[in-house]
């Protein structure tokens, strides 16, 4: 093949479906799905049996990209508000060039106030579409090595001792567990855990400690329980007490509720050892990658977290996971009716799909696609 033929040969065959649709016409489907939790999920913030998340299916030229965002009530988001946000710019979305996904998402951010889960769903659908278009898995579009994907923790929800022991047995394949603390029964929870496992633990206080003194007392006790690090011991707005705490403890402290967007990170850097980046909170993979880069430039550890969601959002985040130190991407494993399969877990390690795009496949047993 000479240079001329090489340049004129399409790198990818356009799938046959493209011929049937009008050239360049985009179609957009918005959807709300109810995801049922395997166990009632209790944290400092809430207790519930299901979550409704928001899905976008973006189709053009015979390719469909799928995205998902989990709305966060604290930030005035619901699956319905996500849907309204996307529907409010439907016409504009259809007129944009998806291949230029950076200005496309900039335009979305300029047009929609808040509603970051909706933006995340759009961003993920666009990235899935583009990687499929190029015929590569999304990690390759980001220039990453899937062999560097970290292990993910598996979250053990707060519960009665016998249920906790059962959950730990279900998590046999995971070398590191995550547990929520900050309620009155922390001692009971930790005793139940330690009666059945000696695996390293990562704990999340979800702002649950009532004072800096209590935080230090609890963290020193947690250190003795084999805890590797703690997330968000105090309320997000309380930065001034963080360094008082850090001087008295020995494990890293990771900001989560305090860290939503790229601009938060320089402000948090003097007070935390690392940040938890969540695609749903920041509004997509492009913003999440920006946050990871800013955190790295400031010498911070990076954790990639998630909400309860299907394999769509979890697989999307997993494609960025080779960039981070810690992954907490188990939201899809906590539900019983996941409509898709994508990223897999082998002895805790995230196994990224080799298929183009996110690499999702409908899960036939869920009866939905
Ligand atoms: Mg957290």
Short mmCIF file of C-alpha atoms and ligand atoms in Angstrom, two decimals:
data_model
loop_
_atom_site.label_atom_id
_atom_site.label_comp_id
_atom_site.label_asym_id
_atom_site.label_seq_id
_atom_site.Cartn_x
_atom_site.Cartn_y
_atom_site.Cartn_z
CA UNK A 1 0.00 0.00 0.00
CA UNK A 2 1.54 3.32 -1.01
CA UNK A 3 1.12 6.54 0.93
CA UNK A 4 -1.72 7.78 -1.26
CA UNK A 5 -3.81 4.60 -0.90
CA UNK A 6 -3.04 4.49 2.80
CA UNK A 7 -4.34 8.02 3.29
CA UNK A 8 -7.46 7.45 1.24
CA UNK A 9 -8.35 4.12 2.85
CA UNK A 10 -10.89 4.60 5.61
CA UNK A 11 -9.34 3.46 8.87
CA UNK A 12 -12.67 2.07 9.93
CA UNK A 13 -15.55 0.71 7.97
CA UNK A 14 -18.71 2.62 8.82
CA UNK A 15 -21.22 0.07 10.14
CA UNK A 16 -24.00 -0.76 7.67
CA UNK A 17 -26.66 0.92 9.80
CA UNK A 18 -25.17 4.28 8.84
CA UNK A 19 -26.49 3.89 5.33
CA UNK A 20 -30.04 3.74 6.59
CA UNK A 21 -29.93 6.90 8.70
CA UNK A 22 -29.71 10.40 7.32
CA UNK A 23 -26.08 11.54 7.18
CA UNK A 24 -25.08 13.28 10.36
CA UNK A 25 -28.49 13.01 12.01
CA UNK A 26 -28.12 12.48 15.74
CA UNK A 27 -30.72 10.85 17.92
CA UNK A 28 -30.88 11.08 21.66
CA UNK A 29 -32.79 8.91 24.11
CA UNK A 30 -33.01 9.84 27.78
CA UNK A 31 -34.02 7.17 30.27
CA UNK A 32 -34.43 6.71 34.00
CA UNK A 33 -33.77 3.28 35.44
CA UNK A 34 -34.50 1.99 38.91
CA UNK A 35 -31.54 -0.01 40.21
CA UNK A 36 -32.36 -2.37 43.07
CA UNK A 37 -29.81 -2.73 45.84
CA UNK A 38 -28.75 -6.21 46.92
CA UNK A 39 -28.71 -5.07 50.53
CA UNK A 40 -30.39 -2.07 52.11
CA UNK A 41 -27.64 0.51 52.02
CA UNK A 42 -27.05 2.58 55.14
CA UNK A 43 -24.60 5.45 55.53
CA UNK A 44 -24.51 8.51 57.73
CA UNK A 45 -26.60 10.18 55.02
CA UNK A 46 -29.28 7.72 53.98
CA UNK A 47 -30.77 4.27 54.00
CA UNK A 48 -32.56 2.90 50.95
CA UNK A 49 -33.38 -0.13 48.81
CA UNK A 50 -33.01 1.29 45.31
CA UNK A 51 -31.52 4.17 43.35
CA UNK A 52 -32.84 5.83 40.21
CA UNK A 53 -30.08 6.80 37.79
CA UNK A 54 -30.16 8.71 34.52
CA UNK A 55 -29.14 7.30 31.14
CA UNK A 56 -28.38 8.91 27.79
CA UNK A 57 -28.16 7.02 24.51
CA UNK A 58 -26.55 9.14 21.79
CA UNK A 59 -26.76 7.69 18.27
CA UNK A 60 -25.23 8.98 15.09
CA UNK A 61 -23.93 7.34 11.92
CA UNK A 62 -25.07 3.93 13.14
CA UNK A 63 -23.14 4.08 16.41
CA UNK A 64 -24.78 4.40 19.81
CA UNK A 65 -22.89 5.72 22.82
CA UNK A 66 -24.36 5.06 26.25
CA UNK A 67 -23.86 7.18 29.36
CA UNK A 68 -25.13 7.19 32.92
CA UNK A 69 -25.06 9.59 35.84
CA UNK A 70 -26.22 8.99 39.39
CA UNK A 71 -27.99 12.11 40.71
CA UNK A 72 -27.01 13.35 44.17
CA UNK A 73 -29.87 14.73 46.27
CA UNK A 74 -27.50 16.93 48.29
CA UNK A 75 -26.75 18.93 45.14
CA UNK A 76 -30.44 19.23 44.23
CA UNK A 77 -30.28 16.51 41.61
CA UNK A 78 -32.78 13.78 40.81
CA UNK A 79 -33.10 11.47 37.85
CA UNK A 80 -35.99 13.68 36.70
CA UNK A 81 -33.98 16.91 37.02
CA UNK A 82 -31.20 15.27 35.00
CA UNK A 83 -33.66 14.36 32.30
CA UNK A 84 -35.10 17.90 32.25
CA UNK A 85 -31.59 19.36 31.96
CA UNK A 86 -30.73 17.26 28.92
CA UNK A 87 -34.15 17.68 27.30
CA UNK A 88 -33.81 21.49 27.69
CA UNK A 89 -30.85 21.47 25.27
CA UNK A 90 -31.95 18.57 23.05
CA UNK A 91 -32.06 20.64 19.87
CA UNK A 92 -28.63 22.17 20.48
CA UNK A 93 -27.15 18.74 21.32
CA UNK A 94 -28.42 17.31 18.03
CA UNK A 95 -26.73 20.07 16.06
CA UNK A 96 -23.24 19.56 17.55
CA UNK A 97 -20.33 17.60 16.12
CA UNK A 98 -19.70 14.70 18.53
CA UNK A 99 -16.18 14.12 17.22
CA UNK A 100 -15.18 17.49 18.69
CA UNK A 101 -16.14 16.23 22.13
CA UNK A 102 -14.12 18.82 24.07
CA UNK A 103 -15.92 21.94 22.71
CA UNK A 104 -19.15 19.88 22.73
CA UNK A 105 -18.89 19.33 26.50
CA UNK A 106 -17.69 22.92 27.08
CA UNK A 107 -20.91 24.00 25.39
CA UNK A 108 -22.97 21.72 27.63
CA UNK A 109 -21.30 23.20 30.73
CA UNK A 110 -22.07 26.73 29.50
CA UNK A 111 -25.72 25.90 28.82
CA UNK A 112 -26.67 23.81 31.86
CA UNK A 113 -26.33 25.07 35.40
CA UNK A 114 -25.54 22.37 37.99
CA UNK A 115 -26.98 18.93 37.18
CA UNK A 116 -23.57 17.30 37.03
CA UNK A 117 -24.97 13.76 36.87
CA UNK A 118 -26.78 14.76 33.67
CA UNK A 119 -23.53 16.19 32.27
CA UNK A 120 -21.70 13.01 33.27
CA UNK A 121 -24.25 10.87 31.40
CA UNK A 122 -23.81 13.01 28.27
CA UNK A 123 -20.01 13.05 28.52
CA UNK A 124 -19.85 9.26 28.96
CA UNK A 125 -22.20 8.66 26.02
CA UNK A 126 -20.04 10.95 23.84
CA UNK A 127 -16.81 9.26 24.88
CA UNK A 128 -18.35 5.82 24.28
CA UNK A 129 -19.54 7.00 20.86
CA UNK A 130 -16.14 8.42 19.91
CA UNK A 131 -14.11 5.41 21.00
CA UNK A 132 -16.50 3.11 19.14
CA UNK A 133 -16.21 5.37 16.10
CA UNK A 134 -12.43 5.04 16.23
CA UNK A 135 -12.73 1.29 16.89
CA UNK A 136 -10.69 1.44 20.11
CA UNK A 137 -11.45 0.80 23.78
CA UNK A 138 -11.86 4.05 25.68
CA UNK A 139 -8.68 3.54 27.73
CA UNK A 140 -6.74 3.64 24.46
CA UNK A 141 -8.33 6.98 23.50
CA UNK A 142 -6.97 8.28 26.85
CA UNK A 143 -3.54 6.74 26.13
CA UNK A 144 -3.63 4.45 29.16
CA UNK A 145 -2.37 0.97 29.96
CA UNK A 146 -5.15 -1.30 31.23
CA UNK A 147 -2.55 -3.45 32.99
CA UNK A 148 -2.07 -0.50 35.38
CA UNK A 149 -5.71 -0.54 36.52
CA UNK A 150 -5.80 -0.75 40.33
CA UNK A 151 -7.72 -3.10 42.58
CA UNK A 152 -11.08 -1.81 43.68
CA UNK A 153 -12.37 -1.95 47.20
CA UNK A 154 -15.68 -3.61 47.90
CA UNK A 155 -17.96 -1.66 50.22
CA UNK A 156 -19.47 -3.32 53.25
CA UNK A 157 -22.59 -1.31 54.22
CA UNK A 158 -23.36 -0.64 57.86
CA UNK A 159 -25.60 -3.37 59.21
CA UNK A 160 -26.16 -5.80 62.04
CA UNK A 161 -23.15 -7.93 62.96
CA UNK A 162 -24.41 -11.16 61.37
CA UNK A 163 -25.28 -9.38 58.10
CA UNK A 164 -21.85 -7.73 58.05
CA UNK A 165 -20.20 -11.11 58.45
CA UNK A 166 -22.33 -12.42 55.55
CA UNK A 167 -21.34 -9.42 53.37
CA UNK A 168 -17.65 -10.02 54.11
CA UNK A 169 -18.01 -13.64 53.00
CA UNK A 170 -19.65 -12.41 49.76
CA UNK A 171 -16.61 -10.16 49.23
CA UNK A 172 -14.19 -13.10 49.29
CA UNK A 173 -12.71 -12.09 45.90
CA UNK A 174 -11.68 -8.60 47.06
CA UNK A 175 -8.32 -8.06 48.78
CA UNK A 176 -9.29 -4.67 50.25
CA UNK A 177 -12.63 -3.74 51.80
CA UNK A 178 -14.24 -0.38 52.40
CA UNK A 179 -16.52 0.33 55.32
CA UNK A 180 -18.56 3.33 56.34
CA UNK A 181 -17.95 4.64 59.86
CA UNK A 182 -19.18 7.66 61.76
CA UNK A 183 -22.29 6.16 63.34
CA UNK A 184 -22.69 5.15 66.98
CA UNK A 185 -22.05 1.46 66.29
CA UNK A 186 -18.53 1.75 64.78
CA UNK A 187 -17.04 -0.53 67.45
CA UNK A 188 -19.66 -3.19 66.80
CA UNK A 189 -19.19 -2.94 63.00
CA UNK A 190 -15.41 -3.18 63.27
CA UNK A 191 -15.59 -6.11 65.70
CA UNK A 192 -17.92 -7.96 63.32
CA UNK A 193 -15.56 -7.30 60.41
CA UNK A 194 -12.47 -8.33 62.29
CA UNK A 195 -14.13 -11.52 63.49
CA UNK A 196 -14.20 -12.78 59.88
CA UNK A 197 -11.40 -11.03 58.00
CA UNK A 198 -7.91 -9.58 58.44
CA UNK A 199 -7.93 -7.84 55.03
CA UNK A 200 -6.81 -4.20 54.87
CA UNK A 201 -9.72 -1.79 55.28
CA UNK A 202 -10.37 1.70 53.96
CA UNK A 203 -12.92 3.69 55.87
CA UNK A 204 -15.26 6.51 54.97
CA UNK A 205 -16.64 8.73 57.71
CA UNK A 206 -18.88 10.71 55.32
CA UNK A 207 -18.38 13.82 57.54
CA UNK A 208 -19.72 11.81 60.48
CA UNK A 209 -17.32 12.73 63.32
CA UNK A 210 -18.70 15.43 65.57
CA UNK A 211 -15.49 17.20 66.57
CA UNK A 212 -11.77 17.23 65.80
CA UNK A 213 -11.12 15.53 69.17
CA UNK A 214 -13.55 12.73 68.40
CA UNK A 215 -12.06 12.38 64.90
CA UNK A 216 -8.54 11.90 66.30
CA UNK A 217 -9.71 9.43 68.93
CA UNK A 218 -11.63 7.41 66.33
CA UNK A 219 -8.88 7.49 63.70
CA UNK A 220 -6.18 6.37 66.16
CA UNK A 221 -8.46 3.47 67.09
CA UNK A 222 -9.12 2.71 63.39
CA UNK A 223 -5.37 2.68 62.69
CA UNK A 224 -5.07 -0.20 65.15
CA UNK A 225 -7.80 -2.04 63.21
CA UNK A 226 -5.66 -2.16 60.05
CA UNK A 227 -7.21 0.82 58.28
CA UNK A 228 -5.18 2.22 55.35
CA UNK A 229 -6.81 5.64 55.02
CA UNK A 230 -9.91 7.58 55.96
CA UNK A 231 -12.28 9.63 53.82
CA UNK A 232 -13.81 12.90 54.95
CA UNK A 233 -13.79 12.73 58.77
CA UNK A 234 -15.33 16.19 59.25
CA UNK A 235 -17.98 18.24 57.42
CA UNK A 236 -16.87 19.47 54.00
CA UNK A 237 -16.81 23.12 55.04
CA UNK A 238 -14.49 22.46 58.00
CA UNK A 239 -10.95 22.81 56.69
CA UNK A 240 -9.42 24.62 59.66
CA UNK A 241 -9.48 21.53 61.92
CA UNK A 242 -8.02 19.17 59.33
CA UNK A 243 -4.35 19.89 59.96
CA UNK A 244 -4.88 19.72 63.75
CA UNK A 245 -6.17 16.18 63.12
CA UNK A 246 -3.48 15.21 60.61
CA UNK A 247 -0.69 16.16 63.03
CA UNK A 248 -2.04 13.58 65.50
CA UNK A 249 -2.71 10.60 63.23
CA UNK A 250 -0.62 8.40 60.91
CA UNK A 251 -2.84 7.45 57.95
CA UNK A 252 -3.74 9.57 54.92
CA UNK A 253 -6.93 11.61 54.92
CA UNK A 254 -8.85 11.84 51.64
CA UNK A 255 -11.31 14.62 50.79
CA UNK A 256 -14.59 13.46 49.28
CA UNK A 257 -17.62 15.61 50.13
CA UNK A 258 -15.27 18.65 50.11
CA UNK A 259 -14.06 17.85 46.60
CA UNK A 260 -16.54 18.23 43.76
CA UNK A 261 -14.89 20.10 40.90
CA UNK A 262 -11.44 20.89 39.49
CA UNK A 263 -11.39 24.34 41.13
CA UNK A 264 -11.84 22.79 44.61
CA UNK A 265 -8.55 20.95 44.56
CA UNK A 266 -5.97 23.75 44.99
CA UNK A 267 -8.02 25.02 47.95
CA UNK A 268 -8.06 21.56 49.57
CA UNK A 269 -4.44 20.61 48.87
CA UNK A 270 -2.99 22.07 52.12
CA UNK A 271 -5.54 20.19 54.26
CA UNK A 272 -5.72 16.67 52.80
CA UNK A 273 -3.38 13.93 51.58
CA UNK A 274 -5.59 13.06 48.64
CA UNK A 275 -8.91 13.57 46.90
CA UNK A 276 -11.73 11.30 45.86
CA UNK A 277 -12.77 12.06 42.28
CA UNK A 278 -16.27 11.01 41.21
CA UNK A 279 -17.41 11.23 37.60
CA UNK A 280 -21.06 11.82 38.65
CA UNK A 281 -20.12 14.74 40.91
CA UNK A 282 -17.81 16.60 38.54
CA UNK A 283 -19.83 16.09 35.34
CA UNK A 284 -18.02 13.48 33.27
CA UNK A 285 -14.78 11.79 32.32
CA UNK A 286 -13.17 14.90 30.85
CA UNK A 287 -13.68 16.84 34.10
CA UNK A 288 -12.59 13.82 36.15
CA UNK A 289 -9.37 13.55 34.15
CA UNK A 290 -8.78 17.27 34.66
CA UNK A 291 -9.24 16.79 38.42
CA UNK A 292 -6.81 13.87 38.48
CA UNK A 293 -4.20 15.96 36.67
CA UNK A 294 -4.64 18.95 38.99
CA UNK A 295 -4.42 16.70 42.07
CA UNK A 296 -1.27 15.06 40.73
CA UNK A 297 0.32 18.44 40.03
CA UNK A 298 -0.27 19.35 43.68
CA UNK A 299 1.27 16.12 44.96
CA UNK A 300 -2.01 14.62 46.14
CA UNK A 301 -3.04 10.98 46.13
CA UNK A 302 -6.04 10.25 43.93
CA UNK A 303 -8.92 7.93 44.57
CA UNK A 304 -11.60 7.24 41.97
CA UNK A 305 -14.96 6.76 43.64
CA UNK A 306 -18.48 6.13 42.48
CA UNK A 307 -22.12 6.25 43.32
CA UNK A 308 -24.47 3.28 43.25
CA UNK A 309 -24.98 2.84 39.52
CA UNK A 310 -24.99 0.30 36.71
CA UNK A 311 -22.00 -1.03 34.81
CA UNK A 312 -22.29 1.95 32.44
CA UNK A 313 -21.03 4.59 34.88
CA UNK A 314 -18.69 2.17 36.66
CA UNK A 315 -17.08 0.95 33.43
CA UNK A 316 -16.67 4.56 32.28
CA UNK A 317 -14.81 5.48 35.48
CA UNK A 318 -12.78 2.26 35.26
CA UNK A 319 -11.38 3.41 31.90
CA UNK A 320 -9.66 6.27 33.80
CA UNK A 321 -8.57 4.07 36.70
CA UNK A 322 -5.01 3.38 35.46
CA UNK A 323 -4.38 7.05 36.41
CA UNK A 324 -5.23 6.72 40.11
CA UNK A 325 -3.83 5.27 43.34
CA UNK A 326 -7.02 3.87 44.78
CA UNK A 327 -10.25 2.71 43.16
CA UNK A 328 -13.59 2.39 44.86
CA UNK A 329 -15.62 1.30 41.85
CA UNK A 330 -18.06 -1.25 43.17
CA UNK A 331 -21.38 0.60 42.66
CA UNK A 332 -22.49 -1.90 40.00
CA UNK A 333 -21.75 -4.84 42.28
CA UNK A 334 -24.18 -3.53 44.87
CA UNK A 335 -27.23 -3.81 42.59
CA UNK A 336 -29.22 -6.88 41.54
CA UNK A 337 -30.58 -5.75 38.14
CA UNK A 338 -27.58 -4.32 36.26
CA UNK A 339 -28.75 -3.92 32.62
CA UNK A 340 -25.18 -4.10 31.25
CA UNK A 341 -21.87 -5.84 31.70
CA UNK A 342 -18.58 -4.05 31.11
CA UNK A 343 -15.61 -3.83 33.46
CA UNK A 344 -14.93 -7.06 35.35
CA UNK A 345 -13.15 -7.68 38.60
CA UNK A 346 -10.59 -10.44 39.10
CA UNK A 347 -9.36 -10.85 42.69
CA UNK A 348 -10.24 -7.18 43.16
CA UNK A 349 -8.32 -5.94 40.12
CA UNK A 350 -10.33 -4.01 37.55
CA UNK A 351 -10.24 -5.76 34.16
CA UNK A 352 -11.00 -3.19 31.46
CA UNK A 353 -12.89 -4.32 28.36
CA UNK A 354 -10.94 -4.75 25.12
CA UNK A 355 -14.03 -4.05 22.99
CA UNK A 356 -14.40 -0.61 21.33
CA UNK A 357 -15.88 2.25 23.34
CA UNK A 358 -16.85 1.55 26.93
CA UNK A 359 -17.05 -2.09 25.86
CA UNK A 360 -20.56 -2.63 27.24
CA UNK A 361 -22.85 -5.51 26.44
CA UNK A 362 -26.50 -5.84 27.44
CA UNK A 363 -26.86 -8.31 30.27
CA UNK A 364 -29.47 -10.68 28.92
CA UNK A 365 -30.64 -11.93 32.30
CA UNK A 366 -31.65 -8.41 33.37
CA UNK A 367 -34.18 -8.34 30.54
CA UNK A 368 -33.20 -4.80 29.59
CA UNK A 369 -30.84 -3.16 27.17
MG1 LIG B 1 -16.80 8.97 50.42
#
